[in-house]
PDB file of C-alpha atoms in Angstrom:
ATOM      1  CA  MET A   1     118.847  99.575  88.364  1.00 88.00           C
ATOM      2  CA  ALA A   2     118.500  98.554  92.090  1.00 91.00           C
ATOM      3  CA  ASP A   3     115.859  96.781  91.992  1.00 95.00           C
ATOM      4  CA  ARG A   4     117.698  94.178  89.616  1.00 96.00           C
ATOM      5  CA  VAL A   5     120.410  94.384  90.827  1.00 97.00           C
ATOM      6  CA  VAL A   6     118.988  93.419  94.740  1.00 97.00           C
ATOM      7  CA  ALA A   7     116.746  90.503  92.166  1.00 97.00           C
ATOM      8  CA  SER A   8     119.888  89.874  91.716  1.00 98.00           C
ATOM      9  CA  VAL A   9     121.291  89.127  94.431  1.00 98.00           C
ATOM     10  CA  PHE A  10     118.587  87.872  96.519  1.00 97.00           C
ATOM     11  CA  GLY A  11     118.295  84.783  93.661  1.00 98.00           C
ATOM     12  CA  THR A  12     121.524  83.585  94.061  1.00 98.00           C
ATOM     13  CA  LEU A  13     121.819  83.770  97.826  1.00 98.00           C
ATOM     14  CA  THR A  14     118.065  81.507  97.516  1.00 98.00           C
ATOM     15  CA  LEU A  15     119.802  79.687  94.868  1.00 98.00           C
ATOM     16  CA  TRP A  16     122.957  78.568  96.700  1.00 98.00           C
ATOM     17  CA  ALA A  17     120.896  78.533 100.357  1.00 98.00           C
ATOM     18  CA  THR A  18     119.257  75.759  98.291  1.00 98.00           C
ATOM     19  CA  ARG A  19     122.665  74.181  96.956  1.00 98.00           C
ATOM     20  CA  LEU A  20     123.249  73.947 100.851  1.00 98.00           C
ATOM     21  CA  LYS A  21     120.117  72.041 101.572  1.00 98.00           C
ATOM     22  CA  ASP A  22     119.913  69.589  99.041  1.00 98.00           C
ATOM     23  CA  ARG A  23     123.470  68.267  99.679  1.00 98.00           C
ATOM     24  CA  GLU A  24     122.853  68.543 102.954  1.00 98.00           C
ATOM     25  CA  THR A  25     119.814  65.979 102.323  1.00 98.00           C
ATOM     26  CA  LEU A  26     121.860  64.259 100.542  1.00 97.00           C
ATOM     27  CA  ALA A  27     125.093  63.677 103.174  1.00 97.00           C
ATOM     28  CA  ASP A  28     123.372  62.114 104.722  1.00 97.00           C
ATOM     29  CA  LEU A  29     120.584  59.516 102.649  1.00 97.00           C
ATOM     30  CA  ASP A  30     121.678  56.280 103.807  1.00 96.00           C
ATOM     31  CA  PRO A  31     122.943  53.461 100.910  1.00 96.00           C
ATOM     32  CA  ARG A  32     118.833  52.112 100.007  1.00 97.00           C
ATOM     33  CA  LEU A  33     117.831  55.496  99.613  1.00 98.00           C
ATOM     34  CA  LEU A  34     120.522  56.367  97.741  1.00 98.00           C
ATOM     35  CA  ALA A  35     119.677  52.953  94.982  1.00 97.00           C
ATOM     36  CA  ASP A  36     116.738  53.573  94.610  1.00 97.00           C
ATOM     37  CA  ILE A  37     117.430  57.381  93.337  1.00 96.00           C
ATOM     38  CA  GLY A  38     120.284  55.620  90.915  1.00 97.00           C
ATOM     39  CA  VAL A  39     123.044  57.797  92.269  1.00 97.00           C
ATOM     40  CA  THR A  40     126.163  55.666  94.072  1.00 97.00           C
ATOM     41  CA  SER A  41     127.624  56.964  97.964  1.00 96.00           C
ATOM     42  CA  ASP A  42     130.751  57.835  96.119  1.00 97.00           C
ATOM     43  CA  GLU A  43     128.765  60.259  94.005  1.00 97.00           C
ATOM     44  CA  ALA A  44     126.865  60.905  96.121  1.00 97.00           C
ATOM     45  CA  ALA A  45     129.367  62.003  98.901  1.00 97.00           C
ATOM     46  CA  HIS A  46     131.618  64.376  95.736  1.00 98.00           C
ATOM     47  CA  GLU A  47     127.852  66.336  95.581  1.00 97.00           C
ATOM     48  CA  ALA A  48     127.837  66.204  98.647  1.00 97.00           C
ATOM     49  CA  ASN A  49     130.964  68.367  99.289  1.00 97.00           C
ATOM     50  CA  LYS A  50     131.322  70.686  97.023  1.00 98.00           C
ATOM     51  CA  PRO A  51     130.290  74.037  97.839  1.00 97.00           C
ATOM     52  CA  PHE A  52     127.806  75.682  97.578  1.00 96.00           C
ATOM     53  CA  TRP A  53     128.600  78.133  94.940  1.00 96.00           C
ATOM     54  CA  VAL A  54     129.432  75.750  92.589  1.00 97.00           C
ATOM     55  CA  ALA A  55     126.925  74.218  90.288  1.00 94.00           C
TER      56      ALA A  55
END
């Protein structure tokens, strides 16, 4: 039981850290790169400004 709780907490923390890093990276992309991935500056800003715990 305790192993599952620890694994769940670790998984959640890992997910949150990944989201934070991905959103920081997205915020740093220039408009040309955003266009390459089909994302507008407004969409990128909206996603980058979400808290890490929000999907």
